[in-house]
Coordinates of C-alpha atoms and ligand atoms in Angstrom, one line a residue:
X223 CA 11.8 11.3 35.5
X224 CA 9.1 8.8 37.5
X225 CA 7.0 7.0 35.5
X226 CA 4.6 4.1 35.6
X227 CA 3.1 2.7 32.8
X228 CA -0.3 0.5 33.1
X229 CA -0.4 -2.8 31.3
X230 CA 2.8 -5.0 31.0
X231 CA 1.7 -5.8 27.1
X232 CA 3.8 -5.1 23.8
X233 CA 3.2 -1.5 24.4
X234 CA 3.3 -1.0 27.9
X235 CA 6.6 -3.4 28.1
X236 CA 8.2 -2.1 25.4
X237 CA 7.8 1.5 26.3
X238 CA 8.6 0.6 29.9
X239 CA 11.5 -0.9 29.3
X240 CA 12.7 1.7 26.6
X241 CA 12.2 5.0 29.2
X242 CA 14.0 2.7 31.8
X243 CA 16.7 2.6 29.6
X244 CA 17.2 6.0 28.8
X245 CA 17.4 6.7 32.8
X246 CA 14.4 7.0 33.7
X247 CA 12.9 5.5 36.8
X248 CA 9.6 3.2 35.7
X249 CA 6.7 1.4 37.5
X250 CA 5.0 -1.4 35.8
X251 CA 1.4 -2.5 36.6
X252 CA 0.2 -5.7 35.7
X253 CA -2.8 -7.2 36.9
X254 CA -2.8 -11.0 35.5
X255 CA -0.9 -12.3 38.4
X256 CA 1.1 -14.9 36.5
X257 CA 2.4 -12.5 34.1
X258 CA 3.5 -10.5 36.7
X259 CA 5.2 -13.1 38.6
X260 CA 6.8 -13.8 35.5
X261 CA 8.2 -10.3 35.1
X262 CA 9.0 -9.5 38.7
X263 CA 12.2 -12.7 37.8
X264 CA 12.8 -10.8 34.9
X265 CA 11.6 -13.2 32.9
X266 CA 9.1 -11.6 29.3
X267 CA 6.3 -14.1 28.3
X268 CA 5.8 -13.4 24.6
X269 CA 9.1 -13.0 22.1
X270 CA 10.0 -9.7 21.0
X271 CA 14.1 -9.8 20.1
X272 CA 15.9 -8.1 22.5
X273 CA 13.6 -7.2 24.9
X274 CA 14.0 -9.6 27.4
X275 CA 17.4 -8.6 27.8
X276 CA 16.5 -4.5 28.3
X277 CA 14.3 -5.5 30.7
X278 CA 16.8 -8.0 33.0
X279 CA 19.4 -5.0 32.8
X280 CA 17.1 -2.4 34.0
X281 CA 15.3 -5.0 36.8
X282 CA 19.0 -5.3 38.2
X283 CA 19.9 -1.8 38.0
X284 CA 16.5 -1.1 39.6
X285 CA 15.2 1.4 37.0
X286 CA 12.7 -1.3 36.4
X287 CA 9.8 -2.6 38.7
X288 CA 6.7 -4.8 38.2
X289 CA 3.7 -4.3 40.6
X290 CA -0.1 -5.4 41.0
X291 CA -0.5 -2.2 43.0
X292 CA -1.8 1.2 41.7
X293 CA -0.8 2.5 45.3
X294 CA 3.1 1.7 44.8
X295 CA 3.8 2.9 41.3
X296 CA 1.1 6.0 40.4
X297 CA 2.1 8.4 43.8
X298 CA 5.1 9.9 42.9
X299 CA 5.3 9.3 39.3
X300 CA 5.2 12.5 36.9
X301 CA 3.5 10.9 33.7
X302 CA 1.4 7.6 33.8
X303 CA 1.3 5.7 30.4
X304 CA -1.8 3.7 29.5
X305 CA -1.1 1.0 27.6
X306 CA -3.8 -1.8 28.0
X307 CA -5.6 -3.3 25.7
X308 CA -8.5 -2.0 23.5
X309 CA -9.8 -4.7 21.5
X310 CA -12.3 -4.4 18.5
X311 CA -15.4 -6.8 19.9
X312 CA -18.4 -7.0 16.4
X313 CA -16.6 -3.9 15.1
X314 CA -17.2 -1.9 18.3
X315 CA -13.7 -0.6 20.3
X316 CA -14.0 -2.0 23.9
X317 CA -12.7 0.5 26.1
X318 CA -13.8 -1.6 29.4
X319 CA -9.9 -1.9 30.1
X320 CA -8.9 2.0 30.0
X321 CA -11.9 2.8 32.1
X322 CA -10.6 -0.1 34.5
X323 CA -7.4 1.3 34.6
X324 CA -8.0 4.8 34.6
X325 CA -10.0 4.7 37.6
X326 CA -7.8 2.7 39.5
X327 CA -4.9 5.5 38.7
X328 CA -7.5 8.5 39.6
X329 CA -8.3 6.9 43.0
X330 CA -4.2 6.3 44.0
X331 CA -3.2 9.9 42.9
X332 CA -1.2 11.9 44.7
X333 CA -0.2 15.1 43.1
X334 CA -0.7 16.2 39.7
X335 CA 0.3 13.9 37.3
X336 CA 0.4 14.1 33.2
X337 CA -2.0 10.6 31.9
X338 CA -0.6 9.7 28.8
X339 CA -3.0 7.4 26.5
X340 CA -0.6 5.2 24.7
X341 CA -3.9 2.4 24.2
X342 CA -5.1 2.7 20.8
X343 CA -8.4 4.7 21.6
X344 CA -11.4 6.3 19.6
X345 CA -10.8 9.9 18.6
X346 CA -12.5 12.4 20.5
X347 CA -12.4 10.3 24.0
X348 CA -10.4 12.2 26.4
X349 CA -13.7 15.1 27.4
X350 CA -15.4 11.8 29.2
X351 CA -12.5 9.9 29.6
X352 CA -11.1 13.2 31.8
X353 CA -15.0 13.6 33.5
X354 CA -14.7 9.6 34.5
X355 CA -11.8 10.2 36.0
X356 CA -13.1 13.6 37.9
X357 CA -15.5 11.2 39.8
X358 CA -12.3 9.5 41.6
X359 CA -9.9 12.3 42.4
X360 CA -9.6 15.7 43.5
X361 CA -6.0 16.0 42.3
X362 CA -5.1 18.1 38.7
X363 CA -3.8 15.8 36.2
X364 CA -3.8 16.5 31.9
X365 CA -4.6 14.0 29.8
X366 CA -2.7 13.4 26.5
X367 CA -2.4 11.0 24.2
X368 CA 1.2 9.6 23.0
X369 CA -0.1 7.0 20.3
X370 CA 2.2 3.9 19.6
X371 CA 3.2 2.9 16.1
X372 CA 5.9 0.1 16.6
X373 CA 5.8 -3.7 14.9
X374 CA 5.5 -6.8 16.3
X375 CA 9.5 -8.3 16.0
X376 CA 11.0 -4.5 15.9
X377 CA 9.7 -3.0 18.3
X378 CA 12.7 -1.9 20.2
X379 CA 13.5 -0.6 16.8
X380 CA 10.6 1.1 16.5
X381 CA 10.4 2.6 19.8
X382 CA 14.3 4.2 19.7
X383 CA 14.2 5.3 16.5
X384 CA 10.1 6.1 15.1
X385 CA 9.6 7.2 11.9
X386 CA 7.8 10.3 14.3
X387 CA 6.7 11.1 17.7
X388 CA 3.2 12.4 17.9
X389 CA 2.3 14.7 21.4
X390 CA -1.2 15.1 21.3
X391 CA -2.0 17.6 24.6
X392 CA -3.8 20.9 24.1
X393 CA -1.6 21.8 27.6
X394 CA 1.7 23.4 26.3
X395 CA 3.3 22.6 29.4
X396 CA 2.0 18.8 29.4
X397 CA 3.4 19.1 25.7
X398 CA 6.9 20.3 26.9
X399 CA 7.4 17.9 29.6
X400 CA 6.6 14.7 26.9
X401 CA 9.5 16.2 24.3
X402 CA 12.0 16.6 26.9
X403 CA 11.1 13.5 28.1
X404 CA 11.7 11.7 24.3
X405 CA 15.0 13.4 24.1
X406 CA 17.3 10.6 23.4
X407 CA 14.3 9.2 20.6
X408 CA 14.9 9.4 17.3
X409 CA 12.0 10.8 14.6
X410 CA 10.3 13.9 13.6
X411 CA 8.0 15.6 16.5
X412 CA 4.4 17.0 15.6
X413 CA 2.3 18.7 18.6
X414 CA -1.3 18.1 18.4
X415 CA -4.8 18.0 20.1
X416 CA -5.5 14.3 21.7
X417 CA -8.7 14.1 18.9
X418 CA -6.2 14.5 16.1
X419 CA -3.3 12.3 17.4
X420 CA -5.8 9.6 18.4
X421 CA -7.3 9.7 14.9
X422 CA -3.4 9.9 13.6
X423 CA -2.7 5.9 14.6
X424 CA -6.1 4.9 13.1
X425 CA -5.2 6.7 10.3
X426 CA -1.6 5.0 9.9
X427 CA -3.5 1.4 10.8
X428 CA -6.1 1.8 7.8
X429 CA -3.5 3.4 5.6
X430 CA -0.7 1.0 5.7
X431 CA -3.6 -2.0 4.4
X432 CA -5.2 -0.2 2.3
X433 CA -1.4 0.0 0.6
X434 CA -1.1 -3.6 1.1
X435 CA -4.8 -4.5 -0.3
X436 CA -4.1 -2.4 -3.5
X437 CA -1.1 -4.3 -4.0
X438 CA -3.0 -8.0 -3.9
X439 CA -5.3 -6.5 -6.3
X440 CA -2.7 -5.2 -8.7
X441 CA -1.0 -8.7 -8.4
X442 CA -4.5 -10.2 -9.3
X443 CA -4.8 -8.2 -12.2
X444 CA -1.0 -8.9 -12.8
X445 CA -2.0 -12.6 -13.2
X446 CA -4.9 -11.7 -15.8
X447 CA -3.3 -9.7 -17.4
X448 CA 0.4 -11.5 -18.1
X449 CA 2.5 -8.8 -16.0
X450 CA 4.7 -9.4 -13.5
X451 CA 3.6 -8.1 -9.7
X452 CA 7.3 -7.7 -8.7
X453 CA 7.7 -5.4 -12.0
X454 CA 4.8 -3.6 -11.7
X455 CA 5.4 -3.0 -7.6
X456 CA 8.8 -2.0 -8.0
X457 CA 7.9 0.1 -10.6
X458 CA 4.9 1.7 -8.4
X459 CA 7.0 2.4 -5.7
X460 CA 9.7 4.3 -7.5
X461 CA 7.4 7.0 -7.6
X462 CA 8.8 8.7 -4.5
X463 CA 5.0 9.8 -3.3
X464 CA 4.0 6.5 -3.4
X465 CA 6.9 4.8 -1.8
X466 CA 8.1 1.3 -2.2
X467 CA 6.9 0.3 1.7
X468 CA 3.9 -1.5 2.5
X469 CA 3.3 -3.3 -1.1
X470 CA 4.5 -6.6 -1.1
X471 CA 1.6 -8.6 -2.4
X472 CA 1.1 -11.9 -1.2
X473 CA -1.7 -13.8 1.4
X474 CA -3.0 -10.5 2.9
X475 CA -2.2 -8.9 5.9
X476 CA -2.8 -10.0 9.8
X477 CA -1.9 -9.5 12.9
X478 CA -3.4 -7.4 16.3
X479 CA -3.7 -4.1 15.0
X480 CA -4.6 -4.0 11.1
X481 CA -7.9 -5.9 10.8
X482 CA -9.0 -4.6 14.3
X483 CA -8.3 -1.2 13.4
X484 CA -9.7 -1.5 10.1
X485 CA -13.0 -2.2 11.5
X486 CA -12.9 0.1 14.4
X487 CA -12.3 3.0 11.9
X488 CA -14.9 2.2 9.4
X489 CA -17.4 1.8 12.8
X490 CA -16.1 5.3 13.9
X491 CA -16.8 6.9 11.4
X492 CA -20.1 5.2 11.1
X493 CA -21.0 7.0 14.2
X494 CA -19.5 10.1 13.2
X495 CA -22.1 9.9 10.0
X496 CA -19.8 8.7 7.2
X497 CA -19.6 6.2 5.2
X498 CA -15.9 4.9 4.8
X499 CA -16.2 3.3 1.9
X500 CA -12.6 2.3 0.6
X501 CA -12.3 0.6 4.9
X502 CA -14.6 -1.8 3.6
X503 CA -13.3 -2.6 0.4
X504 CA -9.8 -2.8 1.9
X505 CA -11.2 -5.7 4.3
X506 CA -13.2 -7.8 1.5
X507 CA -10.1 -7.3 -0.7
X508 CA -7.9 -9.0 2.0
X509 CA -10.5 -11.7 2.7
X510 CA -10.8 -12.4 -1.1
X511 CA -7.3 -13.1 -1.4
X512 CA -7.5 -16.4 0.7
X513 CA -10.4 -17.0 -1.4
X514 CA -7.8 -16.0 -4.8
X515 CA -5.1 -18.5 -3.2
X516 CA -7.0 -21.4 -2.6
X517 CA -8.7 -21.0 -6.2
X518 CA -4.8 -22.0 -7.2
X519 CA -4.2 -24.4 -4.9
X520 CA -7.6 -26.1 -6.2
X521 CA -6.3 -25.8 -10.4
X522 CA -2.8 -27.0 -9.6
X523 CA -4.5 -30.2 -7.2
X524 CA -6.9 -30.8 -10.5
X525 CA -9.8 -29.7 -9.6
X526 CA -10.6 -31.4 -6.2
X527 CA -9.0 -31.1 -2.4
X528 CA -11.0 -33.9 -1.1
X529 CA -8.2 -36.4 0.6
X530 CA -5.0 -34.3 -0.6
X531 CA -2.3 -33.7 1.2
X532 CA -1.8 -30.1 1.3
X533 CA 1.4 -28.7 4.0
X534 CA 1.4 -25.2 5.2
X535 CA 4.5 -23.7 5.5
X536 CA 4.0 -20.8 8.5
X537 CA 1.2 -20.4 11.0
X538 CA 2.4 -16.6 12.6
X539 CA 0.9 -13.9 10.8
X540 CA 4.9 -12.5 9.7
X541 CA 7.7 -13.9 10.1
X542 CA 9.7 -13.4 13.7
X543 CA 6.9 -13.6 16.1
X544 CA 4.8 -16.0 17.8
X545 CA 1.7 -14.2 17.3
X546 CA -1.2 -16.3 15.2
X547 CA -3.9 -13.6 15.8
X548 CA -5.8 -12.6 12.5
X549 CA -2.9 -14.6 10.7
X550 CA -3.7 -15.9 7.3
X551 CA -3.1 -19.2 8.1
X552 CA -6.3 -20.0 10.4
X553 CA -8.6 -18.5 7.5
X554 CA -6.8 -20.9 5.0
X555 CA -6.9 -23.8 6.6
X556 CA -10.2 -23.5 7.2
X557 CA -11.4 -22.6 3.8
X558 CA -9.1 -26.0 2.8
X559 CA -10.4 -28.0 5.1
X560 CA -14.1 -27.7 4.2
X561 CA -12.9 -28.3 0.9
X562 CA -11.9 -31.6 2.4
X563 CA -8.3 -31.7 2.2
X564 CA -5.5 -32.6 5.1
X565 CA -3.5 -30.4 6.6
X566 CA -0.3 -30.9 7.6
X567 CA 1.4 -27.3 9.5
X568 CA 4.7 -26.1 10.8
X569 CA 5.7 -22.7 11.6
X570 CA 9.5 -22.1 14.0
X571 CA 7.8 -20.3 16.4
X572 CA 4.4 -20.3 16.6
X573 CA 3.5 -24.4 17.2
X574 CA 2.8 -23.7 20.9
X575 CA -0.3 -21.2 19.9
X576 CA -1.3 -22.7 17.1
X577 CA -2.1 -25.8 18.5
X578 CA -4.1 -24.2 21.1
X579 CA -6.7 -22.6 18.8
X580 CA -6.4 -24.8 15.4
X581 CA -8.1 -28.6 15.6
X582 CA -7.8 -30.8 12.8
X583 CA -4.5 -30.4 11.9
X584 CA -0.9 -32.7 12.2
X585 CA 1.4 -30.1 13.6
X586 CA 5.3 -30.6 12.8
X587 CA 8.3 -29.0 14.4
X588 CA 10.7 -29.9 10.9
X589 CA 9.7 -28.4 7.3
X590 CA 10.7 -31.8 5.5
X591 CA 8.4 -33.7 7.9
X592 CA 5.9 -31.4 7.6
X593 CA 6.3 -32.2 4.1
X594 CA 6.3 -35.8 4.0
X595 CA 3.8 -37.0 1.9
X596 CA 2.4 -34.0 0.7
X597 CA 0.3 -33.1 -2.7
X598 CA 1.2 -29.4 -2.2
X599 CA 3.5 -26.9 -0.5
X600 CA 1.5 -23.8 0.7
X601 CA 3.9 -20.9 1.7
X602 CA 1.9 -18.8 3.7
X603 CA 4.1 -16.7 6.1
X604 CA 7.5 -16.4 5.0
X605 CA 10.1 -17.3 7.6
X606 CA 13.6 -17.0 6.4
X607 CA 14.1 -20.6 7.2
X608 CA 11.3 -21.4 4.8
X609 CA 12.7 -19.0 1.7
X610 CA 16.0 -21.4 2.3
X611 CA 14.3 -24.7 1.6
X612 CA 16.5 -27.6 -0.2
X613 CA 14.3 -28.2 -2.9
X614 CA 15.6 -31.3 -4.1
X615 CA 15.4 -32.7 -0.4
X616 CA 11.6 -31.5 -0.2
X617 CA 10.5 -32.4 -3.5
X618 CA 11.9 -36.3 -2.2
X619 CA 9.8 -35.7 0.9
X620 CA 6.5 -34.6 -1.2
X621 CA 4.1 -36.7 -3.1
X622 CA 3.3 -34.6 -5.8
X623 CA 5.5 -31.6 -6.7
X624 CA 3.3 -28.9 -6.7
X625 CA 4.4 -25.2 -4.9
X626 CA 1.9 -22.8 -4.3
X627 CA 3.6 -19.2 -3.0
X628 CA 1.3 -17.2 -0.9
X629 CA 4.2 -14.6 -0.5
X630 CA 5.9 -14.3 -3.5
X631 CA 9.6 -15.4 -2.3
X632 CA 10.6 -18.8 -4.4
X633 CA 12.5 -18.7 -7.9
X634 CA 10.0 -19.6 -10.5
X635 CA 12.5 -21.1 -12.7
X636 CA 14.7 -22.7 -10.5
X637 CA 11.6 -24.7 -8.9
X638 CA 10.2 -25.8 -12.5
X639 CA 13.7 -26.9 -13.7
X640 CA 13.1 -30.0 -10.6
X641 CA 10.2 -30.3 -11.5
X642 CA 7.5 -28.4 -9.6
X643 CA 4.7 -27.1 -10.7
X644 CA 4.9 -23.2 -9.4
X645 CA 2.6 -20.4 -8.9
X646 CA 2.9 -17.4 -6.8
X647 CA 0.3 -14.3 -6.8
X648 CA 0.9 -12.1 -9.7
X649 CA 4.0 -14.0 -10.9
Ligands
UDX224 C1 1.3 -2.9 12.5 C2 1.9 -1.5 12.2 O1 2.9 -1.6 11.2 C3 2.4 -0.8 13.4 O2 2.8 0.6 13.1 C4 1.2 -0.7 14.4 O3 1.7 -0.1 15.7 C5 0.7 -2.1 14.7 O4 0.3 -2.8 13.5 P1 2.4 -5.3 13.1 O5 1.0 -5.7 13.3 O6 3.4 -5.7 14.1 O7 2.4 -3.7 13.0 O8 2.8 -5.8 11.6 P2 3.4 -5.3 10.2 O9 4.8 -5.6 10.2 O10 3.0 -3.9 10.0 O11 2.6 -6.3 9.2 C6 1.2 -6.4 9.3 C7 0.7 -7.4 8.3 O12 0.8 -6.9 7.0 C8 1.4 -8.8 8.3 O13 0.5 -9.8 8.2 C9 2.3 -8.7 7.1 O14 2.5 -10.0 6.5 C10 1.4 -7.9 6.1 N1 2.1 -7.2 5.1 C11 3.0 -6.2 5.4 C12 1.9 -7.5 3.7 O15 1.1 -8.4 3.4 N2 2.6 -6.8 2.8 C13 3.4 -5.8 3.1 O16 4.0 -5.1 2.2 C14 3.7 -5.5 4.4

């Protein structure tokens, strides 16, 4: 089939370069010129394992192309994928990108075309999405809405093989034409209206924190209550309609989708004339969690932060990415830093960003050097690299032995017997 997708971002590359793959013949707009440079050499500007490779091998077997112009990649192409940005601005979803890009692909239509909505969008859009585009073409097109669910450092995996593929086109034709065109991916199918698939990703996006929110409060309680979180989780999750996924209790979650999705939901519904009451408490209850952590950081450093050394071990909000935003890490160090301590950081892949948007800090490429010195170690995001950690070689390297495990991933025991003192979040 001809496609093009608009946006070369995680979605719109990944998707691109996936539908290329399976032999399809794809059209890539991009409109930051230097991106698209970038791309037209084959080369992929953020990290995302394996995708740079996809996208090199369907570039040379010309399956693959990367544009600025609507007028090269929309004529001809049978569905157009959307996949720009929608970015949650005060807790409003700002759509100034879609209507962008929508018009542009409305004025450089040719024939009918199916406009697939992969951009994570309020429910309900498509009536004046569809009457905004009216106003630049006469030509018949359907618009759907194909949400994206994959992860930042799987999302090739993700894409192949979804947990589900959700169709959301009242047309039955549009419908058929988007299975048969995600024969060769993996996952259960479910044909819907746009509305409900739209409100289907916010739904996943506010479900999969709340999960992760009720597991840093169980570990809280955990702690007050002398269990042990890994105990109780594992123990949760056996129940098979629970499920183990999604629980690991630790910093609280980040990253580009959760908190911003969070907030758009709760703000939708607002509108809609409900109050969303557990969205809220699933936000305070990650926020409160940096506030829990440093709470133990402070009683293992005595009492006072004022001129300690305190090392943070991970800047990217997971582990395998480069991605800082909403990351644990920038909340942290700030709330440490107006407690007055110094902050020494390393992370293995995300130095580059960090130091662009965190001042105040000494940035170090090695873990021991990052540890030189230190009063505490402060595992925030936990890089396999950092779970690996010769312990007698850092506690040589640190000041004062003291660990504090914002994810749950060191051995207790094993760290007291040199000599540390150890806490984790529910341990
Ligand atoms: C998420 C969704 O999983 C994906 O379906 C959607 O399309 C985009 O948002 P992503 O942001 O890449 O993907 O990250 P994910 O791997 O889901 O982790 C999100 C955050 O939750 C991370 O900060 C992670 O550390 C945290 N997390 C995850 C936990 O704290 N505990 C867990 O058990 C799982």
């Amino acid at each position: 089939m001809n496609l093009a997708v608009i946006g070369a971002g995680y979605v719109g590359l990944v998707t691109a370069a996936v539908f290329a793959e399976l032999g399809n013949r794809v059209w890539v707009i991009e409109i930051d010129e230097e991106k698209l440079a970038k791309l037209q050499k084959g080369e992929v500007p953020f990290y995302e394992p394996g995708l740079a490779e996809l996208v090199l091998k369907n570039l040379e077997k010309k399956r693959l192309s990367f544009t600025r112009a609507y007028s090269k990649a929309v004529p001809g192409a049978e569905v157009i994928f959307v996949c720009v940005g929608t970015p949650t601005k005060r807790g409003k979803v700002d759509l100034s990108a879609v209507y962008e890009a929508t018009r542009e692909l409305a004025e450089n239509l040719k024939q009918p075309a199916i406009v697939a909505l992969k951009s994570t969008v309020p429910p309900g859009i498509n009536l004046k999405l569809e009457e905004w585009m009216r106003g630049f073409t006469q030509e018949e097109f359907e618009l759907v809405s194909v949400p994206e669910f994959l992860r930042e450092g799987k999302a090739l995996e993700d894409t192949l093989s979804p947990h589900r593929v959700i169709i959301g086109a009242n047309n039955t034709v549009a419908a058929e034409k988007l299975l048969s065109l995600h024969r060769g991916i993996g996952g259960e199918r479910l044909v819907c209206s746009p509305t409900s698939a739209q409100l289907i990703k916010y739904a996943a996006n506010a479900f999969l924190p709340t999960k992760i929110s009720f597991a840093n409060s169980i570990a809280v309680l955990c702690d007050k209550l002398g269990a042990e979180v890994e105990s109780v989780i594992k123990g949760l999750g056996m129940d098979r309609r629970i499920g183990p996924e999604y629980l690991k209790a630790g910093l609280g979650y980040g990253g580009s989708c959760f908190p911003k999705d969070i907030e758009a939901l709760t703000n939708i519904a607002k509108e809609a004339g409900y109050d969303f009451r557990i969205l809220k408490a699933v936000k305070k209850t990650n926020q409160a969690q940096i506030k829990y952590f440093v709470g133990k950081v402070l009683r293992l450093s005595g009492g006072s932060l004022k001129g300690r050394v305190l090392t943070i071990l991970g800047l990217s909000f997971k582990p395998e990415t480069s991605d800082i935003r909403e990351a644990s890490s920038l909340y942290l160090i700030k709330a440490l830093k107006k407690l007055g301590a110094k902050i020494r950081a390393t992370d293995p892949a995300a130095l580059k960003e960090a130091k662009k948007k965190i001042k105040g800090v000494a940035f170090f490429a090695d873990p021991y050097q990052a540890l030189k010195g230190a009063d505490a170690l402060l595992l925030v995001t936990e890089w396999e690299e950092y779970q690996k950690l010769d312990f007698e070689k850092v506690g040589q390297a640190m000041r004062t032995r003291v660990v504090v495990d914002g994810r749950n991933v060191y051995n207790q025991e094993e760290l007291e017997k040199l000599g540390f003192a150890y806490e984790g979040i529910g341990k």
